[in-house]
mmCIF file of C-alpha atoms and ligand atoms in Angstrom:
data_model
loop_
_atom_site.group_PDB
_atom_site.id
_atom_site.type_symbol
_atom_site.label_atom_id
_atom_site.label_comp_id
_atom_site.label_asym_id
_atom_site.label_seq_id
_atom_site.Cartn_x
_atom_site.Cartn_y
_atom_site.Cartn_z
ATOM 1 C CA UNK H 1 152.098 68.439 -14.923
ATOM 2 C CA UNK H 2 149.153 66.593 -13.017
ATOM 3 C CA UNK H 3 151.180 67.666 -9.573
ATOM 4 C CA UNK H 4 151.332 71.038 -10.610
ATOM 5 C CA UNK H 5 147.527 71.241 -11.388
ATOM 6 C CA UNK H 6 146.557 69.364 -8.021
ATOM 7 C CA UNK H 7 148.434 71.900 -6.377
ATOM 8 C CA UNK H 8 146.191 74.716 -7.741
ATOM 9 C CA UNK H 9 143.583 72.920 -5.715
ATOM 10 C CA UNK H 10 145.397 72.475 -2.334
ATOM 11 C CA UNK H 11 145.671 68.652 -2.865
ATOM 12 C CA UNK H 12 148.998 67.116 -2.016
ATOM 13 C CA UNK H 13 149.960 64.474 -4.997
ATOM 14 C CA UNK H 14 151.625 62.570 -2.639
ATOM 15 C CA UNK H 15 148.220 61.284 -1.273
ATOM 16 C CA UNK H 16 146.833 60.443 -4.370
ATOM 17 C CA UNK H 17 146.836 57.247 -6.973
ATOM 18 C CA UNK H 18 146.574 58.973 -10.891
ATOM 19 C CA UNK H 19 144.872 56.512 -13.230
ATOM 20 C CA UNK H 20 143.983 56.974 -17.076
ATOM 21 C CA UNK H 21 140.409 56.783 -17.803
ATOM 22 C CA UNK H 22 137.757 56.904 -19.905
ATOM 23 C CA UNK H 23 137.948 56.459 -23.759
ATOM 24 C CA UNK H 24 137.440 59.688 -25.605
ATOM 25 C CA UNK H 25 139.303 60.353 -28.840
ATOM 26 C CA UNK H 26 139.864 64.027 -28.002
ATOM 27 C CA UNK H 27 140.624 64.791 -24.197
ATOM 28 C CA UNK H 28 142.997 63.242 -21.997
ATOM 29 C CA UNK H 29 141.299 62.151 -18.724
ATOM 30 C CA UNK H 30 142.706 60.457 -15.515
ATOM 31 C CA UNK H 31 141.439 59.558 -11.924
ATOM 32 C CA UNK H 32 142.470 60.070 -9.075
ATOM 33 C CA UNK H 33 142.334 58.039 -6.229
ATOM 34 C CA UNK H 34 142.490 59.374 -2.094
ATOM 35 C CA UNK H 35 141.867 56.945 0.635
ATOM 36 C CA UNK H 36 137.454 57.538 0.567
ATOM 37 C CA UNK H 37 137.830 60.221 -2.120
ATOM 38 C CA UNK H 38 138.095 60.416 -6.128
ATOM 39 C CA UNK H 39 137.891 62.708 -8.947
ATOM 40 C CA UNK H 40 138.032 63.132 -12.251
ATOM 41 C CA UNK H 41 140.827 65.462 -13.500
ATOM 42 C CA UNK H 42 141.104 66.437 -17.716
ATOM 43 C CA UNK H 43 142.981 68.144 -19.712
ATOM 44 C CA UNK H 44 141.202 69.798 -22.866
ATOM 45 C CA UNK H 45 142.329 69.546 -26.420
ATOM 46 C CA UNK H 46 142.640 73.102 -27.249
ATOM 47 C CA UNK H 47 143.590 72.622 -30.648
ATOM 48 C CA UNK H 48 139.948 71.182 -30.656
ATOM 49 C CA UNK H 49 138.426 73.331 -28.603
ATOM 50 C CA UNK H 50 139.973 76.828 -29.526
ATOM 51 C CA UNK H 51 138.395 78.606 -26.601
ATOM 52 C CA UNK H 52 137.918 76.136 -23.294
ATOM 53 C CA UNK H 53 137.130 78.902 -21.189
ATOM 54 C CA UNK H 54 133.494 78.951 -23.480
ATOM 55 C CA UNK H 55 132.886 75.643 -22.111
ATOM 56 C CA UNK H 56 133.553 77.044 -18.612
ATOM 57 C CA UNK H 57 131.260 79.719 -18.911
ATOM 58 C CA UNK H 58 128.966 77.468 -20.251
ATOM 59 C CA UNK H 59 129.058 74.826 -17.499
ATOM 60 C CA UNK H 60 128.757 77.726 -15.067
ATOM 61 C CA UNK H 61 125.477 79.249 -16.129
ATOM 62 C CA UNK H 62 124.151 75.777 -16.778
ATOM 63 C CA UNK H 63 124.853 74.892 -13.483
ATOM 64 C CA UNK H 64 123.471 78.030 -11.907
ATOM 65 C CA UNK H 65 120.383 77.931 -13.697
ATOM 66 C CA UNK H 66 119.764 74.343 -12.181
ATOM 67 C CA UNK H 67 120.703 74.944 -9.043
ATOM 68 C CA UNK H 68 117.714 77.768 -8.891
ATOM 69 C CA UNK H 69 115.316 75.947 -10.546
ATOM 70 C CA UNK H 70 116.018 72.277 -9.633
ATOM 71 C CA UNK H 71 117.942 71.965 -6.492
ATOM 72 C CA UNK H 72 117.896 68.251 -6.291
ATOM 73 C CA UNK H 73 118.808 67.924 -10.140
ATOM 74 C CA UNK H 74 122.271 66.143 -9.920
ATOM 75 C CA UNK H 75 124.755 68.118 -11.822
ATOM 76 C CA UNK H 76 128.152 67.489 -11.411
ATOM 77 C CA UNK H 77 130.327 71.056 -11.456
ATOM 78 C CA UNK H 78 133.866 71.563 -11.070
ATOM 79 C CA UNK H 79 135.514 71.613 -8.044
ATOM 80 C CA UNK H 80 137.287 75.170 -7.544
ATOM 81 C CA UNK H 81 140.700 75.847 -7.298
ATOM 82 C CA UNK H 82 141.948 77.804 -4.468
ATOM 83 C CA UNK H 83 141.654 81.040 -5.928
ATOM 84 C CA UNK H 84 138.366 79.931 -6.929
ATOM 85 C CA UNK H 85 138.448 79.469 -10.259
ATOM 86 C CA UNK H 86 137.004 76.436 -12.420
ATOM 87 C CA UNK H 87 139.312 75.809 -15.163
ATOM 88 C CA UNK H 88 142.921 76.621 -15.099
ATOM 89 C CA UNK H 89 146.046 76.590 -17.864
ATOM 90 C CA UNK H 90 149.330 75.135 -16.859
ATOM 91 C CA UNK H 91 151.834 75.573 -19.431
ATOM 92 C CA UNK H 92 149.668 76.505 -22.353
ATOM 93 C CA UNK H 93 147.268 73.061 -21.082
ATOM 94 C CA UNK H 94 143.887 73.945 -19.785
ATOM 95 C CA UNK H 95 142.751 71.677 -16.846
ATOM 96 C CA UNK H 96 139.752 71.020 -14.206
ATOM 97 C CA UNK H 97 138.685 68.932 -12.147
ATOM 98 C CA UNK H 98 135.014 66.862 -11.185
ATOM 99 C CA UNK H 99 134.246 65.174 -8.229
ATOM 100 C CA UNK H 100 133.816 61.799 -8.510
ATOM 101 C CA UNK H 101 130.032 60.805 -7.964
ATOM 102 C CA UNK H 102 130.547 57.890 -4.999
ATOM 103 C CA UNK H 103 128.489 54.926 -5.741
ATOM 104 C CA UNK H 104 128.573 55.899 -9.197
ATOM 105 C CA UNK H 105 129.387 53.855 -12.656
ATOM 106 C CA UNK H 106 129.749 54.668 -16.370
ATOM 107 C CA UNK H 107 128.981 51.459 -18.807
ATOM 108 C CA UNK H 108 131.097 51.254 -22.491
ATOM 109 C CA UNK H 109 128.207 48.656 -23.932
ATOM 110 C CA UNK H 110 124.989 48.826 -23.834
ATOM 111 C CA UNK H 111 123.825 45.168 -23.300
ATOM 112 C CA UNK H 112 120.111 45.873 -21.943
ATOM 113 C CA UNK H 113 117.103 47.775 -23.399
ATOM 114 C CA UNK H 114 116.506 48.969 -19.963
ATOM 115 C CA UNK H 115 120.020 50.471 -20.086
ATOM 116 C CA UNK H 116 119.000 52.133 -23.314
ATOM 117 C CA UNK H 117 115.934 53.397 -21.468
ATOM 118 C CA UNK H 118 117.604 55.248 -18.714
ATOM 119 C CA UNK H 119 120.398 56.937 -20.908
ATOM 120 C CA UNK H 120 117.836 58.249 -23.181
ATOM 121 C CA UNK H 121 115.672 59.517 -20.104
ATOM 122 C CA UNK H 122 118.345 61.068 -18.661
ATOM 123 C CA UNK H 123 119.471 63.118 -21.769
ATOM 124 C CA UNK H 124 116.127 63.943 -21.844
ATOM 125 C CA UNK H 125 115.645 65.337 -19.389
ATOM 126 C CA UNK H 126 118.753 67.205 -18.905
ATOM 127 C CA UNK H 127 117.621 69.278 -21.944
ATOM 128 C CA UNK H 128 113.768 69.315 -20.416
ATOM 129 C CA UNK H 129 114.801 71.201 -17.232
ATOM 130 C CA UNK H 130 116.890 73.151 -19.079
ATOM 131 C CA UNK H 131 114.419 74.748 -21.592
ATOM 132 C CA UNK H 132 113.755 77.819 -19.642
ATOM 133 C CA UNK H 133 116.760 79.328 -20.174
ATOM 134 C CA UNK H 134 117.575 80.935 -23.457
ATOM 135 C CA UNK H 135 119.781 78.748 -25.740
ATOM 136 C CA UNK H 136 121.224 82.071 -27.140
ATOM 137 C CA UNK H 137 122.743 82.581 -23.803
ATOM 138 C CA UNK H 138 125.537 79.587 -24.320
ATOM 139 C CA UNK H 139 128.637 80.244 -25.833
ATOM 140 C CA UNK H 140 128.925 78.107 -28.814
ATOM 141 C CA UNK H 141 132.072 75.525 -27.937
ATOM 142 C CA UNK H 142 132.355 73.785 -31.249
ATOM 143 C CA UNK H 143 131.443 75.900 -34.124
ATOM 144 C CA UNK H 144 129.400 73.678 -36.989
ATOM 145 C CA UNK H 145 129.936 70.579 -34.713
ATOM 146 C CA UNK H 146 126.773 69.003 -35.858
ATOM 147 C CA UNK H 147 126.668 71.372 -39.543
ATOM 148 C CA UNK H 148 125.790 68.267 -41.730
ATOM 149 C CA UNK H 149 126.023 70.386 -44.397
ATOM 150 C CA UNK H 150 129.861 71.561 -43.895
ATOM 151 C CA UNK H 151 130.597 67.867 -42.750
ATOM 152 C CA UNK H 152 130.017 67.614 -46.190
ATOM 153 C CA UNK H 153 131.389 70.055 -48.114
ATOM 154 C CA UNK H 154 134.988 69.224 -45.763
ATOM 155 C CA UNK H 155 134.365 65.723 -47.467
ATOM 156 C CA UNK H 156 134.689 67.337 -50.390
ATOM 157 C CA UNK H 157 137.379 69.319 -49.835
ATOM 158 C CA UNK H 158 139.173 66.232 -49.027
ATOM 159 C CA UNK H 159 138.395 64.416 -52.074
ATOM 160 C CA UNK H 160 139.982 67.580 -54.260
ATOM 161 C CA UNK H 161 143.305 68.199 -51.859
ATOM 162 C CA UNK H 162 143.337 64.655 -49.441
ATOM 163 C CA UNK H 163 146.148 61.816 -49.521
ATOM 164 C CA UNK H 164 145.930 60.718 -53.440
ATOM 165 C CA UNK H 165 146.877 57.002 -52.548
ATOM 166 C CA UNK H 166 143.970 57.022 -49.824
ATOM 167 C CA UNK H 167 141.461 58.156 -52.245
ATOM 168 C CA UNK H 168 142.311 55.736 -54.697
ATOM 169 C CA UNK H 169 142.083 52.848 -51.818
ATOM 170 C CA UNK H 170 138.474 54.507 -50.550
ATOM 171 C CA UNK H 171 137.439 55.090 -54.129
ATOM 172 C CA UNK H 172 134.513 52.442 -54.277
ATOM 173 C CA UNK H 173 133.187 53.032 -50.666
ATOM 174 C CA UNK H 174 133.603 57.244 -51.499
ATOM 175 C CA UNK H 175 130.656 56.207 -54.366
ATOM 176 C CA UNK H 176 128.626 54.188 -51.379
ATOM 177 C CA UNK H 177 128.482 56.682 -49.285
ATOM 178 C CA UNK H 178 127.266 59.366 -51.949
ATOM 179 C CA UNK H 179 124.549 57.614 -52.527
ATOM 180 C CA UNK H 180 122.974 58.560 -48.960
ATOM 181 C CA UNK H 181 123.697 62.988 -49.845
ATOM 182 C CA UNK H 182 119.908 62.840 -49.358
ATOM 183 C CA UNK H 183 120.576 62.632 -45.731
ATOM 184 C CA UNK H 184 122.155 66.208 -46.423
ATOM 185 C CA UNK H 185 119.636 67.590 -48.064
ATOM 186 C CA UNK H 186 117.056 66.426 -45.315
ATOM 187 C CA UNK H 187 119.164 68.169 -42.962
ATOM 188 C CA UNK H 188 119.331 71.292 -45.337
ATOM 189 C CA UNK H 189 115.524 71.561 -45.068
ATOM 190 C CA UNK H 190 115.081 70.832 -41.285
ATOM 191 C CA UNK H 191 117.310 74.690 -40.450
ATOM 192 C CA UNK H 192 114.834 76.547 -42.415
ATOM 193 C CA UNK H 193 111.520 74.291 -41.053
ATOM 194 C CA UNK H 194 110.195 76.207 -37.799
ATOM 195 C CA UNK H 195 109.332 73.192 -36.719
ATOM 196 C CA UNK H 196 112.408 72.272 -35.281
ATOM 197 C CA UNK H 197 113.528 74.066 -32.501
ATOM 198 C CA UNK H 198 116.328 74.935 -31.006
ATOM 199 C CA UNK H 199 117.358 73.709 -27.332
ATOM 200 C CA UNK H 200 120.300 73.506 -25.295
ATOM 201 C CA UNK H 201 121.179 70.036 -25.777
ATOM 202 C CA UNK H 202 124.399 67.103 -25.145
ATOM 203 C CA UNK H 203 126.025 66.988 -28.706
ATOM 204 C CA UNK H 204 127.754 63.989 -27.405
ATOM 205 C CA UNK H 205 125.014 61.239 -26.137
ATOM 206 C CA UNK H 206 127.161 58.132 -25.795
ATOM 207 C CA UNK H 207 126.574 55.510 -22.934
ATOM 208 C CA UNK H 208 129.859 56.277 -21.309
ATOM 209 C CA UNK H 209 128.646 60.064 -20.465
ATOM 210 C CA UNK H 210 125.755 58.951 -18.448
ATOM 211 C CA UNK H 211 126.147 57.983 -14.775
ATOM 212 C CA UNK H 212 124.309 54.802 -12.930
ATOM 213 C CA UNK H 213 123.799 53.865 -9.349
ATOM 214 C CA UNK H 214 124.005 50.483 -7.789
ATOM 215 C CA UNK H 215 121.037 49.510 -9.477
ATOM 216 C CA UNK H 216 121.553 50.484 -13.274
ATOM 217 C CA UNK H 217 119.155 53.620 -12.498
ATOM 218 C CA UNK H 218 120.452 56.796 -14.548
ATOM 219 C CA UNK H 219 122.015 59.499 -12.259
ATOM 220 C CA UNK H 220 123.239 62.200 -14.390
ATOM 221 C CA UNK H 221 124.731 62.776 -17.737
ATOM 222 C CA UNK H 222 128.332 64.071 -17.368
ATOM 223 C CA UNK H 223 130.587 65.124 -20.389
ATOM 224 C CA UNK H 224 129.449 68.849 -21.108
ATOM 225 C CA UNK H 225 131.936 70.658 -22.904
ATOM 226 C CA UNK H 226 129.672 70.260 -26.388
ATOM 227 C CA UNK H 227 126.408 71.540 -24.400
ATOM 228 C CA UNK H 228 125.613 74.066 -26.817
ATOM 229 C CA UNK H 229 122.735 75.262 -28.757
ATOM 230 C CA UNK H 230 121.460 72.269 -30.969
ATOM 231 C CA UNK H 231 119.103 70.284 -32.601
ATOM 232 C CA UNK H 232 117.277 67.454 -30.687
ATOM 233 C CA UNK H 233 118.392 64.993 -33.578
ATOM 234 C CA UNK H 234 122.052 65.592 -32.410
ATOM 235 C CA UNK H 235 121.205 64.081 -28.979
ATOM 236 C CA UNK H 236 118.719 61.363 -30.197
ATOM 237 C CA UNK H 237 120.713 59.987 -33.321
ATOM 238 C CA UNK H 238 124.106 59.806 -31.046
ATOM 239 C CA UNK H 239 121.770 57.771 -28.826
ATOM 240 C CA UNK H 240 120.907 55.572 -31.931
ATOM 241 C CA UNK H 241 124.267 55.475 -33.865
ATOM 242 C CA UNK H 242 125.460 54.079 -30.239
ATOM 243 C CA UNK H 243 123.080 52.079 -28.496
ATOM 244 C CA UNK H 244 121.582 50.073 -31.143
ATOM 245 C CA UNK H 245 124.472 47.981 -32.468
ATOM 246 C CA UNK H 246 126.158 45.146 -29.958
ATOM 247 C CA UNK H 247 129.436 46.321 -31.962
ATOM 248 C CA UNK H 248 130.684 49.604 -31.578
ATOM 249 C CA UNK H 249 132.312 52.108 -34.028
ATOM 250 C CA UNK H 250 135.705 50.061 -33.796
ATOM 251 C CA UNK H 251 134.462 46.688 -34.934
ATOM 252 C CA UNK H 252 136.325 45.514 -37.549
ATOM 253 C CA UNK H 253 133.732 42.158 -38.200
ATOM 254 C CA UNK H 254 131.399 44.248 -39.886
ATOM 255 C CA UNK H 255 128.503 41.113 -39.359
ATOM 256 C CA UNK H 256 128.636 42.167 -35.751
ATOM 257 C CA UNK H 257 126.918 44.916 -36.182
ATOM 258 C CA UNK H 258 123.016 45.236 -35.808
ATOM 259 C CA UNK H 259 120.393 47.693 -35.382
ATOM 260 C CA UNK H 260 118.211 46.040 -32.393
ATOM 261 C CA UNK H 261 114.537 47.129 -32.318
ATOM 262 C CA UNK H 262 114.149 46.981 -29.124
ATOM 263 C CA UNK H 263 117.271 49.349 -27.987
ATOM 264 C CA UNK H 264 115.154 51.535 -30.765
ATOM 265 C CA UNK H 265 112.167 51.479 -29.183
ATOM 266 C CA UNK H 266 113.935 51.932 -25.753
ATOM 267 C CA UNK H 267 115.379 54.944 -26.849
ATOM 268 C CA UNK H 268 112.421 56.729 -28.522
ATOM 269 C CA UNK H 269 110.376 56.246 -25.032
ATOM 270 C CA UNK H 270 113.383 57.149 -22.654
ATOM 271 C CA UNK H 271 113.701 60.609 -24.233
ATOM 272 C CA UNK H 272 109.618 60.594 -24.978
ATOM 273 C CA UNK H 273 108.571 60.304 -21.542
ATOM 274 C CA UNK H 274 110.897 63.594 -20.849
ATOM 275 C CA UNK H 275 110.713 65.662 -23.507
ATOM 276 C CA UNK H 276 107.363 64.512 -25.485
ATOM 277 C CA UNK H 277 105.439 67.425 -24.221
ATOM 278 C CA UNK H 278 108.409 69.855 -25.696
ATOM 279 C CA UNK H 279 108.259 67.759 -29.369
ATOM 280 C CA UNK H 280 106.696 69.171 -32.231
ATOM 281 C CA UNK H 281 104.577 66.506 -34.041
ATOM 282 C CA UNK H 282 107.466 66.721 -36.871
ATOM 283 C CA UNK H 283 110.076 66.618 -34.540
ATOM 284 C CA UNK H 284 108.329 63.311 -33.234
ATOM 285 C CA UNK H 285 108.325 61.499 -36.527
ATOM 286 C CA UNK H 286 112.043 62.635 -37.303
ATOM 287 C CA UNK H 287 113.922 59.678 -34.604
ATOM 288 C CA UNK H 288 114.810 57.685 -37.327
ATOM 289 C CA UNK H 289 115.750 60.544 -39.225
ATOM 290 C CA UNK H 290 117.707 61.133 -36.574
ATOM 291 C CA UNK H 291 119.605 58.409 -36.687
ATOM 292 C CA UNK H 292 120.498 58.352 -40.104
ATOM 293 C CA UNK H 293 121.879 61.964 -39.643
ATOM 294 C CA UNK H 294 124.116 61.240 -36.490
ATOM 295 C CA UNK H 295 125.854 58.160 -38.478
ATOM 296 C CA UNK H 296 126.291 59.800 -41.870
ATOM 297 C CA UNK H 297 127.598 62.391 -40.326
ATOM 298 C CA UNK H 298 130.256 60.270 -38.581
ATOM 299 C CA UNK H 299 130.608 57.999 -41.694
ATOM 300 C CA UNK H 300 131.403 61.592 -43.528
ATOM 301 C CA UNK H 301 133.849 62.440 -40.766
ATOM 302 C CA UNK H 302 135.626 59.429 -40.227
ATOM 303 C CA UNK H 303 136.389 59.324 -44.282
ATOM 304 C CA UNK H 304 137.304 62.562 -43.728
ATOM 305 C CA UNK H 305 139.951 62.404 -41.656
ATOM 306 C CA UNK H 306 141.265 59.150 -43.236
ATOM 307 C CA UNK H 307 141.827 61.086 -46.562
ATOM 308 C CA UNK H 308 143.497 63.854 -44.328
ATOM 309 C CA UNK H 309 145.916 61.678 -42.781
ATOM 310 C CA UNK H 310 144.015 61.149 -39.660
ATOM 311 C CA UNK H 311 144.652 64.465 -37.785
ATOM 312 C CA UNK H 312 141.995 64.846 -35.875
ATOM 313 C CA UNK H 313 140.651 61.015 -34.756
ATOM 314 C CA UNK H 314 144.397 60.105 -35.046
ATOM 315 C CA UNK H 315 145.006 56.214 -35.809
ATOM 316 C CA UNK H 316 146.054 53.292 -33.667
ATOM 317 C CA UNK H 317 146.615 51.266 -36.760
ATOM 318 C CA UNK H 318 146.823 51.360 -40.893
ATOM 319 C CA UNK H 319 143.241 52.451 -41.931
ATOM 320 C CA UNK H 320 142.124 52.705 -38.763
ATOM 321 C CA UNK H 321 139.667 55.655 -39.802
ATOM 322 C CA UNK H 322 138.680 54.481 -43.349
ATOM 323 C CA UNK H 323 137.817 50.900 -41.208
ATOM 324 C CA UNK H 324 135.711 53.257 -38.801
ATOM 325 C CA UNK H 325 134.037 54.891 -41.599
ATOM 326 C CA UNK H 326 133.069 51.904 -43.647
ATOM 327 C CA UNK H 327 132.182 50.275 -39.997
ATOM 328 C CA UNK H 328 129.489 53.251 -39.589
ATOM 329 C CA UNK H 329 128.295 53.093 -42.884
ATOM 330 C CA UNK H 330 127.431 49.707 -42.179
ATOM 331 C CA UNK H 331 125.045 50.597 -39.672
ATOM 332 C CA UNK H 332 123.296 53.614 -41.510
ATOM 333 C CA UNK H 333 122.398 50.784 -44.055
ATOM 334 C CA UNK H 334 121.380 48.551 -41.793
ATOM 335 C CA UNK H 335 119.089 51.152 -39.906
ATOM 336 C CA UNK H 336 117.710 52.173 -43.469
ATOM 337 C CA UNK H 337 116.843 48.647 -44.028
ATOM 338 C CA UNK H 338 115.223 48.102 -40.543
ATOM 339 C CA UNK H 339 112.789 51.605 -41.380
ATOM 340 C CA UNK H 340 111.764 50.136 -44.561
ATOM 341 C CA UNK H 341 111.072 46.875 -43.024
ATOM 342 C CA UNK H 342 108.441 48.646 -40.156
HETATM 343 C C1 GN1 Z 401 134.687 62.270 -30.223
HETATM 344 O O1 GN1 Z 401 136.134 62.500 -27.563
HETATM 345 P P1 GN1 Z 401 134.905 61.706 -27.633
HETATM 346 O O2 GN1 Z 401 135.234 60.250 -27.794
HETATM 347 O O3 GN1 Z 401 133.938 62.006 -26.503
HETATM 348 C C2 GN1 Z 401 133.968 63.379 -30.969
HETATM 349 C C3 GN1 Z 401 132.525 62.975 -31.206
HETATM 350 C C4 GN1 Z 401 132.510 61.694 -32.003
HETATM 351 C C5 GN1 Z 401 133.294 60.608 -31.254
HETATM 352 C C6 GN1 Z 401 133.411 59.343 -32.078
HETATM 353 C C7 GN1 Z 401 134.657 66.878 -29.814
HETATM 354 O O4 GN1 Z 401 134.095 62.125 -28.966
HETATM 355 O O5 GN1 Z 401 131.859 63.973 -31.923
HETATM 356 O O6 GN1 Z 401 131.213 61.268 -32.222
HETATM 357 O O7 GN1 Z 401 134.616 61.067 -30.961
HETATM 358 N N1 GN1 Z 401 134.051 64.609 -30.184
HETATM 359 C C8 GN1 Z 401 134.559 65.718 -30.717
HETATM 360 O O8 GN1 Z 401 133.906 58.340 -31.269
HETATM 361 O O9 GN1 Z 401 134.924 65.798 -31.893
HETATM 362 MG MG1 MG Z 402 133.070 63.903 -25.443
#
């Protein structure tokens, strides 16, 4: 299939090395490798994404909008096909492809405040230089990606028609998590509170979507089929829910896992010294907040899919999602505690 899509392009496969990379959960992406040439080619889950050629439409106004306003702004487009197109469907699969940014690296783990720093900035200010154009104008990719609210209510759902067996296994952690529906209701108030605006922003803020040069300097962010209209809580509590812990979502050694103050504190100023000027003052005391709504959220979803037989995060082992879940919930509690602490 790859051979057929690099033909669409005019590139011979016989030249090139195909690796897999990357580790999303959702698309399938591979490298590949010419003699002083790479690129990035990926295939998008349509059963996630029902309509991928929103995300091309979106990439494309994004990336005309930036090219007229900030010329030197490094975003990374798709190449074109020879027909010129920028996404294309081979056998019911929809592909594209990215150049790969020479001199360029993505990190997993964030092992330096610094790091932190840059990431944040750099998310930042993708949304900053974006702010002149109208948020309306961006097809929405992922409808109710970040709806805390229905994240919810599908929780519920599950509880009523899930796996039976499952919810008797998750039964004491389903009454821990409850516990923190305040999160919810938070969330419930911030749609109707004019105080929170909304931007074009990521929806998907991890370390491996940000590029670095030679020198751990920030590039770009890359990564933007969820660039939709948002909340800037979506961006900033992805940021916290994975920056702050040394152990990511798949630890299984829950004592691993840590909220470090000064990846916090890294964070908040990154994005500050971008977008503080574009912050309400409400919006400015809601990072924590933030937080605590990007990891119940993925606590919620996690469960979720663990009570609905794991179609949608799939599992590479027994409980794989219900470990996940309990794994996240770990760190909202811990990121509670550390707020109270302050
Ligand atoms: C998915 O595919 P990936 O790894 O970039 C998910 C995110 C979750 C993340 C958890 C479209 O992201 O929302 O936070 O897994 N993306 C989608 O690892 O559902
Ligand atoms: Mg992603």
């Amino acid at each position: 299939m790859i051979t057929t899509v690099l033909k669409e392009y005019g590139f011979d496969s016989k030249n090139f090395i195909v690796q897999p990379f990357g580790s999303g959960l959702i698309n399938s992406t591979w490298k590949i490798i010419q003699q002083n040439e790479s690129y990035i080619v990926q295939r998008i889950n349509h059963l996630v994404f029902k309509h991928p050629e929103y995300i091309a439409d979106n990439i494309r106004l994004v990336s005309c909008y930036l090219q007229d306003n900030y010329p030197d702004y490094l975003f990374v487009a798709p190449v074109k096909t020879i027909t010129g197109k920028d996404m294309i469907c081979v056998d019911g699969n929809f592909f594209r492809i990215f150049p790969f940014v020479q001199g360029s690296h993505t990190i997993d783990v964030v092992t330096d405040p610094a790091t932190a720093y840059e990431a944040a900035k750099q998310f930042g200010a993708f949304t900053k230089k974006i702010s002149g154009l109208d948020a309306d104008r961006l097809n929405i990719t992922l409808p109710d990606f970040h709806n805390l609210t229905l994240r919810y209510t599908q929780f519920e759902s599950a509880l009523n028609a899930g796996n039976t067996e499952r919810i008797a296994i998750a039964a004491l952690f389903i009454e821990q998590l409850k516990k923190h529906r305040d999160i919810v209701d938070a969330f419930e108030n911030i749609k109707s509170d004019p105080a929170f605006k909304i931007r074009v922003t990521h929806h998907d803020t991890k370390i491996s979507n940000v590029l670095f040069d030679e020198d751990g300097k920030g590039l770009c962010v890359i990564d933007l089929d969820t660039i939709m209209p948002g909340y800037f809580i979506s961006d900033v509590g992805d940021m916290l829910r994975t920056y702050l812990s040394p152990a990511n979502e798949e630890e299984k050694d829950f004592e691993k896992i840590e909220v470090r103050q000064e990846y916090l504190d890294a964070i908040i100023k990154g994005y500050s010294n971008e977008m503080g000027d574009e912050l309400s003052e409400t919006e400015k005391r809601s990072f924590i907040y933030a937080g605590k709504f990007m990891i119940y959220m993925q606590v919620l979803r996690f469960l979720t899919d663990y009570l609905n037989n794991d179609i949608y995060y799939g599992e590479k082992y027994e409980g794989h999602n219900l470990v996940r879940a309990k794994n996240q919930l770990v760190l909202l509690e811990k990121l509670i505690e550390n707020a109270n602490v302050q």
